[in-house]
């Protein structure tokens, strides 16, 4: 019979010792979370934050967690900027149409048709087809 202690050593430790984590100058344990290619980044971020909040209730009193690098903040800001840019572009297009046609009634036709056609191309509409 060959035992593990005869040929090797067993210990509970880190997978790799080539990295050291510090947060605010204090030793920390780093956990990287990778999402699958088909996952929604914002949803993964919300679920991770909710799970950490749930787990934190069972932490010892002197143990805390922090999420120092959260890419979903940048993604949310980028999405907000896209919407802002689309609204600004729509207003500028209507102003240009009004300037060149010089007729408010003629400007109303594109003002009403462009939002209708763009909403028809939304992912929710394509899913119904």
Tab-separated table of C-alpha atoms in Angstrom:
chain	number	residue	atom	x	y	z
A	1	UNK	CA	0.000	0.000	0.000
A	2	UNK	CA	1.388	3.408	-1.015
A	3	UNK	CA	0.283	6.417	0.975
A	4	UNK	CA	0.380	9.991	-0.251
A	5	UNK	CA	2.641	10.985	2.631
A	6	UNK	CA	5.173	8.470	1.302
A	7	UNK	CA	5.463	10.176	-2.091
A	8	UNK	CA	4.348	13.753	-1.545
A	9	UNK	CA	3.070	16.462	0.740
A	10	UNK	CA	-0.494	17.682	1.221
A	11	UNK	CA	-1.268	21.189	2.361
A	12	UNK	CA	-4.115	23.635	2.150
A	13	UNK	CA	-2.832	26.710	0.382
A	14	UNK	CA	-3.035	28.981	-2.604
A	15	UNK	CA	-3.102	27.688	-6.155
A	16	UNK	CA	-0.203	30.004	-6.971
A	17	UNK	CA	2.114	32.021	-4.778
A	18	UNK	CA	3.290	34.316	-7.582
A	19	UNK	CA	0.694	37.008	-6.715
A	20	UNK	CA	0.169	39.027	-3.595
A	21	UNK	CA	-2.919	41.165	-3.035
A	22	UNK	CA	-3.061	44.333	-0.986
A	23	UNK	CA	-5.931	46.735	-0.436
A	24	UNK	CA	-5.128	50.097	1.154
A	25	UNK	CA	-1.733	48.746	2.178
A	26	UNK	CA	-3.167	45.765	4.028
A	27	UNK	CA	-2.947	42.119	2.937
A	28	UNK	CA	-6.046	40.946	1.088
A	29	UNK	CA	-7.378	37.926	-0.740
A	30	UNK	CA	-8.107	38.606	-4.389
A	31	UNK	CA	-10.941	36.863	-6.200
A	32	UNK	CA	-11.264	37.299	-9.955
A	33	UNK	CA	-14.670	36.733	-11.501
A	34	UNK	CA	-14.838	35.877	-15.181
A	35	UNK	CA	-18.054	35.843	-17.115
A	36	UNK	CA	-18.992	33.520	-19.932
A	37	UNK	CA	-19.029	35.004	-23.441
A	38	UNK	CA	-22.830	35.018	-23.600
A	39	UNK	CA	-23.331	36.591	-20.155
A	40	UNK	CA	-24.600	40.110	-19.535
A	41	UNK	CA	-21.901	42.090	-17.719
A	42	UNK	CA	-24.344	44.274	-15.833
A	43	UNK	CA	-26.364	41.275	-14.639
A	44	UNK	CA	-23.209	39.433	-13.532
A	45	UNK	CA	-22.079	42.523	-11.605
A	46	UNK	CA	-25.428	42.818	-9.833
A	47	UNK	CA	-25.483	39.135	-8.926
A	48	UNK	CA	-21.897	39.196	-7.627
A	49	UNK	CA	-22.627	42.265	-5.483
A	50	UNK	CA	-25.807	40.641	-4.126
A	51	UNK	CA	-23.998	37.394	-3.332
A	52	UNK	CA	-21.140	39.190	-1.605
A	53	UNK	CA	-23.649	41.171	0.461
A	54	UNK	CA	-25.312	37.908	1.463
A	55	UNK	CA	-21.987	36.260	2.319
A	56	UNK	CA	-20.772	39.312	4.267
A	57	UNK	CA	-23.470	38.729	6.872
A	58	UNK	CA	-21.629	35.559	7.907
A	59	UNK	CA	-18.121	37.070	7.927
A	60	UNK	CA	-16.275	37.494	11.223
A	61	UNK	CA	-16.477	41.016	12.652
A	62	UNK	CA	-12.937	41.971	11.621
A	63	UNK	CA	-13.368	40.754	8.016
A	64	UNK	CA	-14.724	43.004	5.260
A	65	UNK	CA	-14.954	42.912	1.494
A	66	UNK	CA	-14.539	45.524	-1.198
A	67	UNK	CA	-14.883	45.531	-4.965
A	68	UNK	CA	-11.997	47.774	-6.042
A	69	UNK	CA	-12.176	47.063	-9.788
A	70	UNK	CA	-15.703	47.035	-11.139
A	71	UNK	CA	-15.973	47.256	-14.927
A	72	UNK	CA	-19.760	47.536	-14.862
A	73	UNK	CA	-19.491	51.173	-13.755
A	74	UNK	CA	-17.785	52.013	-17.053
A	75	UNK	CA	-20.279	49.925	-19.034
A	76	UNK	CA	-23.264	51.669	-17.413
A	77	UNK	CA	-21.747	55.090	-18.064
A	78	UNK	CA	-21.067	54.137	-21.690
A	79	UNK	CA	-24.663	53.024	-22.218
A	80	UNK	CA	-25.946	56.268	-20.702
A	81	UNK	CA	-23.671	58.277	-23.013
A	82	UNK	CA	-24.964	56.373	-26.060
A	83	UNK	CA	-28.535	57.308	-25.160
A	84	UNK	CA	-27.526	60.935	-24.567
A	85	UNK	CA	-25.748	61.052	-27.925
A	86	UNK	CA	-28.756	59.573	-29.719
A	87	UNK	CA	-31.089	62.179	-28.201
A	88	UNK	CA	-28.709	65.000	-29.112
A	89	UNK	CA	-28.322	63.674	-32.660
A	90	UNK	CA	-32.092	63.432	-33.072
A	91	UNK	CA	-32.580	67.023	-31.952
A	92	UNK	CA	-29.800	68.248	-34.240
A	93	UNK	CA	-31.321	66.394	-37.206
A	94	UNK	CA	-34.685	68.014	-36.564
A	95	UNK	CA	-33.047	71.447	-36.326
A	96	UNK	CA	-31.216	70.884	-39.636
A	97	UNK	CA	-34.436	69.742	-41.315
A	98	UNK	CA	-36.255	72.813	-39.992
A	99	UNK	CA	-33.460	75.123	-41.182
A	100	UNK	CA	-33.331	73.684	-44.694
A	101	UNK	CA	-37.063	73.138	-45.268
A	102	UNK	CA	-38.050	76.290	-43.387
A	103	UNK	CA	-41.435	74.760	-42.684
A	104	UNK	CA	-42.493	73.446	-39.304
A	105	UNK	CA	-45.170	71.143	-40.763
A	106	UNK	CA	-42.633	69.493	-43.065
A	107	UNK	CA	-40.380	68.909	-40.064
A	108	UNK	CA	-43.135	67.033	-38.220
A	109	UNK	CA	-43.152	64.149	-40.731
A	110	UNK	CA	-39.526	63.034	-40.079
A	111	UNK	CA	-39.937	63.904	-36.391
A	112	UNK	CA	-42.702	61.305	-36.070
A	113	UNK	CA	-41.463	58.642	-38.501
A	114	UNK	CA	-37.846	58.331	-37.322
A	115	UNK	CA	-38.696	57.268	-33.722
A	116	UNK	CA	-41.307	54.798	-35.009
A	117	UNK	CA	-38.916	53.148	-37.462
A	118	UNK	CA	-36.047	53.017	-34.976
A	119	UNK	CA	-38.260	51.338	-32.364
A	120	UNK	CA	-39.289	48.785	-34.980
A	121	UNK	CA	-35.655	47.747	-35.257
A	122	UNK	CA	-35.237	47.151	-31.534
A	123	UNK	CA	-34.163	43.679	-30.309
A	124	UNK	CA	-37.561	43.107	-28.686
A	125	UNK	CA	-39.266	43.622	-32.036
A	126	UNK	CA	-36.823	41.300	-33.835
A	127	UNK	CA	-37.479	38.592	-31.230
A	128	UNK	CA	-41.205	38.662	-32.051
A	129	UNK	CA	-40.613	38.201	-35.781
